[in-house]
Each structure stands twice: as structure tokens, then as C-alpha cells.
mmCIF file of C-alpha atoms in Angstrom:
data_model
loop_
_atom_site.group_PDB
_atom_site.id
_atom_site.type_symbol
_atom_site.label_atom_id
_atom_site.label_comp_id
_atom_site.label_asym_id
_atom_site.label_seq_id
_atom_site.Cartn_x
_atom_site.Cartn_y
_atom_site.Cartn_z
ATOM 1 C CA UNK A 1 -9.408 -17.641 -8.467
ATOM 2 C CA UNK A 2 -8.194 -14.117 -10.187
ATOM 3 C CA UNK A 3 -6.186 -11.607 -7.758
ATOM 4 C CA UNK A 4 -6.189 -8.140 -9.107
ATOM 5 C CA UNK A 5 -3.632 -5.378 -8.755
ATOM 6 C CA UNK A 6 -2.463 -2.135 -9.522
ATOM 7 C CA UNK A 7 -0.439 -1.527 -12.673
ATOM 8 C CA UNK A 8 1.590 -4.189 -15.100
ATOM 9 C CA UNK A 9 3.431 -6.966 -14.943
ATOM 10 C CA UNK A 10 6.954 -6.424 -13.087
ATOM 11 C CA UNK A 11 5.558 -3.910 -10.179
ATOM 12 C CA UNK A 12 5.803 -4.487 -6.599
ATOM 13 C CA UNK A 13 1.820 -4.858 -6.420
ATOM 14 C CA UNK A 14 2.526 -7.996 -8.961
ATOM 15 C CA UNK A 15 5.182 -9.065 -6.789
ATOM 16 C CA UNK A 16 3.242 -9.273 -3.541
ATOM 17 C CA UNK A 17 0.492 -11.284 -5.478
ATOM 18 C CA UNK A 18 3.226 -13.919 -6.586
ATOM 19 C CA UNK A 19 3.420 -13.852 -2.508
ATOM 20 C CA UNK A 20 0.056 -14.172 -1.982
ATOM 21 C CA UNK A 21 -0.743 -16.986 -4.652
ATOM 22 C CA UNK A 22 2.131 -19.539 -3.342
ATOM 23 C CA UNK A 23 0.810 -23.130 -3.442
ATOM 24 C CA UNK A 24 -2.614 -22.130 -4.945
ATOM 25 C CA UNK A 25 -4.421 -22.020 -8.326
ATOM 26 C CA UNK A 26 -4.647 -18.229 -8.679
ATOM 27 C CA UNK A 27 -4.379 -16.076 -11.813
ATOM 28 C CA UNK A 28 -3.573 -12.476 -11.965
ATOM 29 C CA UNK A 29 -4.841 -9.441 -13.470
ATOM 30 C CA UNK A 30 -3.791 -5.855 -13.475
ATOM 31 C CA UNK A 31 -5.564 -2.408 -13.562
ATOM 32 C CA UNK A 32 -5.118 1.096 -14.768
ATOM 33 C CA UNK A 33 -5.856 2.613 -11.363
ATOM 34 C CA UNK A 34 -6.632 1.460 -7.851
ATOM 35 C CA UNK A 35 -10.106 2.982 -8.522
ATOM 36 C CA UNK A 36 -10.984 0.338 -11.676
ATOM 37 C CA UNK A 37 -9.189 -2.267 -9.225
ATOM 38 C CA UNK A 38 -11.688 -1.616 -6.377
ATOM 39 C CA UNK A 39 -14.689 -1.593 -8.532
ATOM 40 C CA UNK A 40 -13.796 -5.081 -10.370
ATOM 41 C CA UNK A 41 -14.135 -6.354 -6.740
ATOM 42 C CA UNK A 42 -16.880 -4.695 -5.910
ATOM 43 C CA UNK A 43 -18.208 -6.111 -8.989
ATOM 44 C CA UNK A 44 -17.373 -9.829 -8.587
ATOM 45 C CA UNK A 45 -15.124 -9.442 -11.687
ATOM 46 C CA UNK A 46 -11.890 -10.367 -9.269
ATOM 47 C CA UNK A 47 -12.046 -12.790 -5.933
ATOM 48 C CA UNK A 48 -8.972 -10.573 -4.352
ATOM 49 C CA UNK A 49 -7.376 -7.754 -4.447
ATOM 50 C CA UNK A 50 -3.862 -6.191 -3.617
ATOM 51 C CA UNK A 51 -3.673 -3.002 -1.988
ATOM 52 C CA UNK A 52 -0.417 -1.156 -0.694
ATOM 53 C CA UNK A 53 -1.568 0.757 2.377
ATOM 54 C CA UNK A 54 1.207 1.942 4.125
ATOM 55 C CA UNK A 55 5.297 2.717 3.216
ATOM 56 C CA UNK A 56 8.238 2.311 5.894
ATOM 57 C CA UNK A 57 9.040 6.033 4.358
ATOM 58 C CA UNK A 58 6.321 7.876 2.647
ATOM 59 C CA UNK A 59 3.491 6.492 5.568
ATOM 60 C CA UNK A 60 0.251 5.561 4.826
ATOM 61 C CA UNK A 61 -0.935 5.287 1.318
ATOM 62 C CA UNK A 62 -3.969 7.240 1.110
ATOM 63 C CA UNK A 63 -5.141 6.937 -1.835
ATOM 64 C CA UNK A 64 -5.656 3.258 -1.668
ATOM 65 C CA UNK A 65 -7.141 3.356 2.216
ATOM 66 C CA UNK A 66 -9.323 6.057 1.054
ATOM 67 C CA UNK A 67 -11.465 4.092 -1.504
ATOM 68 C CA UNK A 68 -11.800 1.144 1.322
ATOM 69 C CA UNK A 69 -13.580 3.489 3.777
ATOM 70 C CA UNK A 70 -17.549 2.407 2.791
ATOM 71 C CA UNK A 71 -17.424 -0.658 1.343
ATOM 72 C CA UNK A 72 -18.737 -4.511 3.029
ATOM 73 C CA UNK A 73 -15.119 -5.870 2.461
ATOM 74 C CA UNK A 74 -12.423 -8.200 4.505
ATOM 75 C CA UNK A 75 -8.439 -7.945 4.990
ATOM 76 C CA UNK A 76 -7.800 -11.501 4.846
ATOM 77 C CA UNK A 77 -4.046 -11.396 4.576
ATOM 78 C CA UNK A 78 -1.037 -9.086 4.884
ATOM 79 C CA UNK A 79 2.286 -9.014 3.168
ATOM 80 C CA UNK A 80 5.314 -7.208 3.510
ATOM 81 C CA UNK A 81 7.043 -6.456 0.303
ATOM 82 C CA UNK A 82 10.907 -4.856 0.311
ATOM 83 C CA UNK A 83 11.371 -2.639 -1.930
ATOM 84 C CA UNK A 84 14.433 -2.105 -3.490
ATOM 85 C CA UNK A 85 14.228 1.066 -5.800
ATOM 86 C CA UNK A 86 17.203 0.718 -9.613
ATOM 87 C CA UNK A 87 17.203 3.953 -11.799
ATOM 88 C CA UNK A 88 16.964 2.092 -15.564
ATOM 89 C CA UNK A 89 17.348 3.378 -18.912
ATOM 90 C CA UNK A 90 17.152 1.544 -21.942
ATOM 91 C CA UNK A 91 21.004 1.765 -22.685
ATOM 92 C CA UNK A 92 23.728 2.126 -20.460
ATOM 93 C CA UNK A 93 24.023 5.796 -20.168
ATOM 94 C CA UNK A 94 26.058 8.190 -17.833
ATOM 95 C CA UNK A 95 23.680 9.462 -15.030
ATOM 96 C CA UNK A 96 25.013 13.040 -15.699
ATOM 97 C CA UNK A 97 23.341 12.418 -18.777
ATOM 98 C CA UNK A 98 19.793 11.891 -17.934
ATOM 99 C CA UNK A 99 17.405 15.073 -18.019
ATOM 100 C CA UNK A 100 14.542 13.188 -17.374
ATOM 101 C CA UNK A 101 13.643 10.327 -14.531
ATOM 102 C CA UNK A 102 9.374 8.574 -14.758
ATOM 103 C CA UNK A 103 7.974 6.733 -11.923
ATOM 104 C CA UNK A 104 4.960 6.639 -9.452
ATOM 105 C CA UNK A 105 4.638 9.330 -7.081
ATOM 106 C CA UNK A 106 5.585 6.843 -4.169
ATOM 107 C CA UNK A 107 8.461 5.882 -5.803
ATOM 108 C CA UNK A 108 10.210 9.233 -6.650
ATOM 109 C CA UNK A 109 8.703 10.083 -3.048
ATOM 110 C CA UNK A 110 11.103 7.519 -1.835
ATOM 111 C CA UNK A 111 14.107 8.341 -3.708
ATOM 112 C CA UNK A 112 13.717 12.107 -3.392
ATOM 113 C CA UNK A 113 17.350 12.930 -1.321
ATOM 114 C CA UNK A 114 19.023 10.408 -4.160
ATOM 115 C CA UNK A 115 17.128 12.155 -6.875
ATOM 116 C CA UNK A 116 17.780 15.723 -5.446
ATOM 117 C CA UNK A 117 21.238 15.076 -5.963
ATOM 118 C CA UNK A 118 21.161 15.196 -9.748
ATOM 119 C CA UNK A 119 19.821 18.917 -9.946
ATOM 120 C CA UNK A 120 20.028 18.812 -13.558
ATOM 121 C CA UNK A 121 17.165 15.646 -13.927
ATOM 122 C CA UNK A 122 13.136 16.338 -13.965
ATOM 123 C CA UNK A 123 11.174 13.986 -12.293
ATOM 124 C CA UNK A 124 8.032 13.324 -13.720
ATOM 125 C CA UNK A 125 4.916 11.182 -11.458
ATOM 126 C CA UNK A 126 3.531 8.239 -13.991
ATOM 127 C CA UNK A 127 1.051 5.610 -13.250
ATOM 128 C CA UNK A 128 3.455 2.476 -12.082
ATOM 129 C CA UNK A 129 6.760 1.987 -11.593
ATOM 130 C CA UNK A 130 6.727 -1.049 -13.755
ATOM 131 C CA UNK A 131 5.005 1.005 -16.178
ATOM 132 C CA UNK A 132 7.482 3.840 -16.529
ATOM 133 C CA UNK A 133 9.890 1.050 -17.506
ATOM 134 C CA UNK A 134 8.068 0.112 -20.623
ATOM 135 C CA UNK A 135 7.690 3.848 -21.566
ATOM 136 C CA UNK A 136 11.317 4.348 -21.301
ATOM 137 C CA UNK A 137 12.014 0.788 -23.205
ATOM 138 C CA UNK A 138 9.912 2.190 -25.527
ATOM 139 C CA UNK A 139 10.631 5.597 -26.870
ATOM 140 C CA UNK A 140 13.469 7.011 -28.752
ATOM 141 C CA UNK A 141 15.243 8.982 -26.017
ATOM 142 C CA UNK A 142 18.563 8.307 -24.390
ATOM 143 C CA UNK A 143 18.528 10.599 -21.442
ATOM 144 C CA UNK A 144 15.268 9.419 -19.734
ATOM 145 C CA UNK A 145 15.055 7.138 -17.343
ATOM 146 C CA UNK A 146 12.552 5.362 -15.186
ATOM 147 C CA UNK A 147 12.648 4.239 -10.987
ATOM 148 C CA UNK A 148 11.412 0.491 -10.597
ATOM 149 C CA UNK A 149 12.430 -3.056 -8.947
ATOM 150 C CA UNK A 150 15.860 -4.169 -10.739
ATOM 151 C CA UNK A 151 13.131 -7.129 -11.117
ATOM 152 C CA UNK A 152 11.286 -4.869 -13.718
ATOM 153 C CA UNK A 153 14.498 -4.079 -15.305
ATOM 154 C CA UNK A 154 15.228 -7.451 -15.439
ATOM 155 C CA UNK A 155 11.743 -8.792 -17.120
ATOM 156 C CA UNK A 156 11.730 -5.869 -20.017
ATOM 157 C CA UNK A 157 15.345 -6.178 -20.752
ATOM 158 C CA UNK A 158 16.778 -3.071 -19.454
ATOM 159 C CA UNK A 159 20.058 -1.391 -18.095
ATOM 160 C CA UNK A 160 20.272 -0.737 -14.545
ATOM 161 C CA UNK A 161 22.226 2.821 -14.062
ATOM 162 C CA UNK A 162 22.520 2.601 -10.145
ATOM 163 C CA UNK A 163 20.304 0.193 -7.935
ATOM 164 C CA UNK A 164 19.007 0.405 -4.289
ATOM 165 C CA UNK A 165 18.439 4.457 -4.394
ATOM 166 C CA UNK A 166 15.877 4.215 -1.966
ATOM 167 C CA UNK A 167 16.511 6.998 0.490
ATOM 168 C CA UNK A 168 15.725 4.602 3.560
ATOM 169 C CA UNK A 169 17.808 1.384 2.934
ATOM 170 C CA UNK A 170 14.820 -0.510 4.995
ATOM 171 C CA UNK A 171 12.456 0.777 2.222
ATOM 172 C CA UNK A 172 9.326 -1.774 3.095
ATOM 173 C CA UNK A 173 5.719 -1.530 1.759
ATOM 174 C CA UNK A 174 2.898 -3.369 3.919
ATOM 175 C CA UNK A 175 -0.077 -4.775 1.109
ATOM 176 C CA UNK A 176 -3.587 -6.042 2.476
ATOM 177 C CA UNK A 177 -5.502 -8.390 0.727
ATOM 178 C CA UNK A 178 -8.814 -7.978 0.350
ATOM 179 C CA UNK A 179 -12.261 -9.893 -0.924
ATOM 180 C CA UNK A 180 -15.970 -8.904 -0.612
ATOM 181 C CA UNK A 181 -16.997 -9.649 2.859
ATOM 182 C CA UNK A 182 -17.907 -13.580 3.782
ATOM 183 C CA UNK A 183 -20.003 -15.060 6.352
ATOM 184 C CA UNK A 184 -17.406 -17.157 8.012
ATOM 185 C CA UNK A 185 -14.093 -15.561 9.107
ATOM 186 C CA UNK A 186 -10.438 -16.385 9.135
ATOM 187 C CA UNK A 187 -9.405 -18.501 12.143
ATOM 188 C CA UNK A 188 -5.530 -18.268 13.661
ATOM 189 C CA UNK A 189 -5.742 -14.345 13.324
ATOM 190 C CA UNK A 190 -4.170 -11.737 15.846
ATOM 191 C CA UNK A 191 -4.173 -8.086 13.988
ATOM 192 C CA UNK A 192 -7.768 -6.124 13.058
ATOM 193 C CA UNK A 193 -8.635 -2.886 10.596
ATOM 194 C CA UNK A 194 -11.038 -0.758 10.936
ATOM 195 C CA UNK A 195 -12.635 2.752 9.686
ATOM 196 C CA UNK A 196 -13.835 4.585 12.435
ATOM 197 C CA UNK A 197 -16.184 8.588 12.177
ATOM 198 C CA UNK A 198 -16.844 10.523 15.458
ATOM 199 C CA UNK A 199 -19.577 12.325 16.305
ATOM 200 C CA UNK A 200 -16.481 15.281 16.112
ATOM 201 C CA UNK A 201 -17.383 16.772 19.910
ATOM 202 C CA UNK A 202 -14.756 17.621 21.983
ATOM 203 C CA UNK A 203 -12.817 14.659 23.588
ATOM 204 C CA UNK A 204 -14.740 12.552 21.360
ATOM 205 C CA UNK A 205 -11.743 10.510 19.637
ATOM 206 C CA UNK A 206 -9.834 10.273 23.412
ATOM 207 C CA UNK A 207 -12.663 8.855 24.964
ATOM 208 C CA UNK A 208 -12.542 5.850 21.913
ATOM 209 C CA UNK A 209 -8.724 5.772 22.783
ATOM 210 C CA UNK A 210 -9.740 5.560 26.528
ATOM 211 C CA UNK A 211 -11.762 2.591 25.076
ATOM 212 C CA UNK A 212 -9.485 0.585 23.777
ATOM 213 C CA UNK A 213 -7.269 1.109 26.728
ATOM 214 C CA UNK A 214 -9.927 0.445 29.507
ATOM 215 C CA UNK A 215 -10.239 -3.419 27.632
ATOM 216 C CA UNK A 216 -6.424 -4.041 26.850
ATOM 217 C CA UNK A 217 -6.591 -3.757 23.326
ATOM 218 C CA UNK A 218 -3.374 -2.629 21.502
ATOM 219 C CA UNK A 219 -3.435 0.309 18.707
ATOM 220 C CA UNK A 220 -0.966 0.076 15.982
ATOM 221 C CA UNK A 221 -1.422 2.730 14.245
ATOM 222 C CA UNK A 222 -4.248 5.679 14.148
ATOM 223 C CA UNK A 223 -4.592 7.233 10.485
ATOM 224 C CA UNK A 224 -7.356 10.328 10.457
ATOM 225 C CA UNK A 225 -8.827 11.253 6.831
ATOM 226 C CA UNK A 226 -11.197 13.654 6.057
ATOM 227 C CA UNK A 227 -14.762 13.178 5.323
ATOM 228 C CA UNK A 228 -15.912 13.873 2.332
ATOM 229 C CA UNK A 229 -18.570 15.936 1.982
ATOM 230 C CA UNK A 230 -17.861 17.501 5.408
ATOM 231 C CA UNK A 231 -15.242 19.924 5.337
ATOM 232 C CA UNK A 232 -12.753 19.625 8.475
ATOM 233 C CA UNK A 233 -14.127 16.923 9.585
ATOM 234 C CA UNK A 234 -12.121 13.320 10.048
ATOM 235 C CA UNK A 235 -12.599 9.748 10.525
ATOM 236 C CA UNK A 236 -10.107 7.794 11.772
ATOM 237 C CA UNK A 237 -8.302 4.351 9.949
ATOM 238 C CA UNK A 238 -6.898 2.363 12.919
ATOM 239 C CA UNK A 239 -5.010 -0.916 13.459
ATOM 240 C CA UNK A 240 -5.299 -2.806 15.861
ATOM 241 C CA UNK A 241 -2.923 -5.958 17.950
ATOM 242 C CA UNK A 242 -5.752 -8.343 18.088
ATOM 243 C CA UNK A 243 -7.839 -10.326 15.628
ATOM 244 C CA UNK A 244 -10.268 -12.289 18.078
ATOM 245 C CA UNK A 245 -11.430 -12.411 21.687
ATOM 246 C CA UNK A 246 -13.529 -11.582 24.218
ATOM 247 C CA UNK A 247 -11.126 -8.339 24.775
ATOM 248 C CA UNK A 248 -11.354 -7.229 21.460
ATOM 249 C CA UNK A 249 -15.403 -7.423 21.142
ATOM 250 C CA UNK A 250 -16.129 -5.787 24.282
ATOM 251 C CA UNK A 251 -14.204 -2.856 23.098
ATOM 252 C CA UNK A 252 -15.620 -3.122 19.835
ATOM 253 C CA UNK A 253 -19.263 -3.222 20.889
ATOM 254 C CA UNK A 254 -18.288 0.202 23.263
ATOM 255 C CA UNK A 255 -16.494 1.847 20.352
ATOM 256 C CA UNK A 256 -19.139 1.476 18.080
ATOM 257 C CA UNK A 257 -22.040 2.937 20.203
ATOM 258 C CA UNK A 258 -19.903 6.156 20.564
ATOM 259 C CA UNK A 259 -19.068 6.326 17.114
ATOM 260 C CA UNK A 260 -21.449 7.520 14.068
ATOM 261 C CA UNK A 261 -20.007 5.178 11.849
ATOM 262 C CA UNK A 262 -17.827 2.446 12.386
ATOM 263 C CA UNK A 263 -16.303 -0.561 9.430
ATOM 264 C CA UNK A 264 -14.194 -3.495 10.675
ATOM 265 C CA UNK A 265 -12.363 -4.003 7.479
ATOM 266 C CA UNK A 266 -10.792 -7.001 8.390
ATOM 267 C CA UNK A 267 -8.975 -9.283 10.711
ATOM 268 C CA UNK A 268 -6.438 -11.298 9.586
ATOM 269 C CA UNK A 269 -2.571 -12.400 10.721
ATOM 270 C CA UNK A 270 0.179 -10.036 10.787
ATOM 271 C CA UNK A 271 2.193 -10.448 8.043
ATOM 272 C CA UNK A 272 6.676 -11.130 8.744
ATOM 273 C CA UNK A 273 8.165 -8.287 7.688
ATOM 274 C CA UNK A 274 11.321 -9.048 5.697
ATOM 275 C CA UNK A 275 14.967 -9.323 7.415
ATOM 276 C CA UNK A 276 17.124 -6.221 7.169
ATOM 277 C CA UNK A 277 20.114 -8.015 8.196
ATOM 278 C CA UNK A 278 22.333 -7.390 4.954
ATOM 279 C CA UNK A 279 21.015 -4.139 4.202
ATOM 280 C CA UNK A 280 23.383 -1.511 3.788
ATOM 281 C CA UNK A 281 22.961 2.094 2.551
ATOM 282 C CA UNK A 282 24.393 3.692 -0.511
ATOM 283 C CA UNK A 283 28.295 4.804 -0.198
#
């Protein structure tokens, strides 16, 4: 079995795939951009992929959530992966000496208050954290650095100038797992996603609330988007505290024949999100 990911060896997607792949024969792959990962699925080149969808501090990430919108897939599992942002350069250096600092756009997202404090150092958004590592490992420049996992620093042999600069110390990014749809689904489960587009009259998104409500069913979180193709107009990514029941498919069944378009993208069990216990923020 081959799980595919975002970016190169030593990035948090990687890392939540090590997660995924305990006690089983999987192999790993990664991809220039989530796009190329989505269409190797789509494609049967890959059995899984890794998606981050959603950041303790940024929010949702919608650029991967976006591409999931249309397609016949399922969320079989979901992983919660801490993330503990290290500047790195290739040598030690002093930090006053850096002009330039490479990451993904989440990433310097994350660490913008740290960053900001440092007026005199660019940032510049790159493909993957781990990635930005090897560029810096790999040029001829003292004063750049790059914003990764200490782990990345670590597996390319690099010096750490500062770890955990994370502006939230609980820094936490939630990954789904997903395959092409299957016939049979995943037993023991308790959380659902689904893509949801209105017919965009008035009222028309509270009365699917009113839905949900009217059956018991828990919302987790309501994402809107817009629709392509449709200018000001939204559909709605929504999680939901459920995965089976009697409950849930009432609701369902109601939801979808007020709805122009609905996509349960999968229901699956909620992943543990990591202990916080000794996490302490920068002095």
C-alpha cells in the first residue's frame, strides 16, 4: 500500500504518515503540490492520501479542502500532528544576522509575531517547510534561513538558531486521510465530513442548521467556500459529532433534499489530539 503526501521527506505531512502507517506494510511517496497529490489518487497511482485541513492558528486549510469538494472519496482516518516550528540555517549564525527566512505560507503564517520581531529579515513563502531546509542546506549563503520541525533539521544535518517559534505554543495541525470511495465503510466511527451547496435563498443555510438541530446531530465546525464559477456564491464544508446512526441519516436524508448538492466525504473516528501538558511559551 503507497500513502502519498505533500512535499519531501522531513515535513509534518511525512510525519503524520509515519502516524498513519504504524503496524502496517505501507510505503510513502511525496508530491510537488497537493494538486499532483490529489490527482495520483484520483488516478489509482496512490491507495491514500494525507491532507492537512485545518491549523489550531491559521484555521482551515483551504487550499487542500478546496480540491476535495467534487470528488467520490472517503476520510477514513484523522490525525493530529503538533507542530513545533525551529528557525535553521546551515551554520550556527547570529539571528541578527539573517536577512532572509524560506518556508510554507502556513508556516511563516504561524510564526508571524516571532518573525515580526526581526524587522530587518524577509520572509519569503516556498513550497514545504521540509523543503526550504534543503534549499538553505544547499546554497552558498550564510544569512538565510528556513522555518521547519527541529525533526527536519535534524534529518538534513542542520543548525537550529531558536526552536518552538510558533506564535501559539499549542500550535496543532488536524490531517485526514483519504482513499477513493469503497463499498463497505469503516465500523467503530463517531465524527462525519461533508461538502454541502444551497440553493443560496434567504434562510436557506439556517434552515440546514435547524436540521441538524431538530435530529440531535452535533456541528463541529461550518467552513463556507465559494463556488467556482458562481461569483458570491458559497457552499459550505461542515463537520460533524457523529459517524453512524439512525440520528445522523435522518438528518442526512433532510439535508440533502434541501440542498443542490451535497458530498459526505467521509466518516471516520476522531483522531486524540496531542497533550499540551509541558508546553510552555517562548520567554
Amino acid at each position: 500500500m503507497l500513502i502519498g503526501y505533500q512535499g519531501v521527506e522531513g515535513s509534518y505531512s511525512e510525519v503524520a504518515c509515519r502516524t498513519f502507517a504504524e503496524g502496517g506494510s505501507y510505503a510513502m511517496k511525496g508530491h510537488a503540490t497537493f494538486k499532483i497529490l490529489v490527482d495520483a489518487l484520483v488516478r489509482d497511482e496512490i491507495d491514500y492520501i494525507a491532507l492537512p485541513v485545518e491549523n489550531s492558528t491559521s484555521g482551515p486549510i483551504t487550499r487542500t479542502i478546496d480540491l476535495m469538494k467534487y470528488l467520490e472519496v472517503d476520510a477514513v482516518e484523522e490525525i493530529y500532528v503538533k507542530i513545533d516550528h525551529s528557525l535553521i540555517s546551515r551554520e550556527p549564525v547570529d539571528i541578527n544576522t539573517l536577512t532572509r527566512v524560506y518556508s510554507h505560507p502556513e508556516a511563516l503564517e504561524q510564526c508571524h509575531a516571532y518573525l515580526s520581531g526581526y524587522p530587518g529579515i524577509q520572509v519569503h513563502e516556498y513550497s514545504d517547510t521540509a523543503e526550504a531546509v534543503r534549499m538553505v542546506r544547499d546554497a552558498d549563503d550564510p544569512t538565510i534561513a528556513a522555518v521547519a520541525g527541529s525533526h527536519a533539521a535534524e534529518l538534513y544535518g542542520m543548525n537550529i538558531v531558536r526552536e518552538n517559534i510558533s506564535d501559539n505554543p499549542f500550535n496543532t495541525t488536524r490531517f485526514l486521510f483519504f482513499r477513493k470511495r469503497a463499498a463497505a465503510s469503516l465500523r467503530e466511527t463517531n465524527k462525519t465530513s461533508l461538502y454541502i451547496e444551497t440553493d443560496h435563498s434567504a434562510g436557506s443555510l439556517s434552515e440546514i442548521l435547524n436540521i441538524f438541530k431538530k435530529h440531535g446531530v452535533n456541528l463541529l465546525n461550518l467552513t463556507s467556500r465559494p463556488i467556482q464559477h458562481k461569483p458570491f456564491s458559497y457552499g459550505f464544508f461542515i463537520d460533524i459529532e457523529e459517524g453512524t446512526g439512525d440520528a445522523l441519516d435522518r438528518a442526512l436524508d433532510d439535508v440533502s433534499r434541501v440542498s443542490r448538492y451535497i458530498n459526505i466525504l467521509g466518516t471516520y473516528q476522531k483522531g486524540r489530539i496531542p497533550s499540551y501538558e509541558k508546553v510552555m511559551a517562548n520567554e
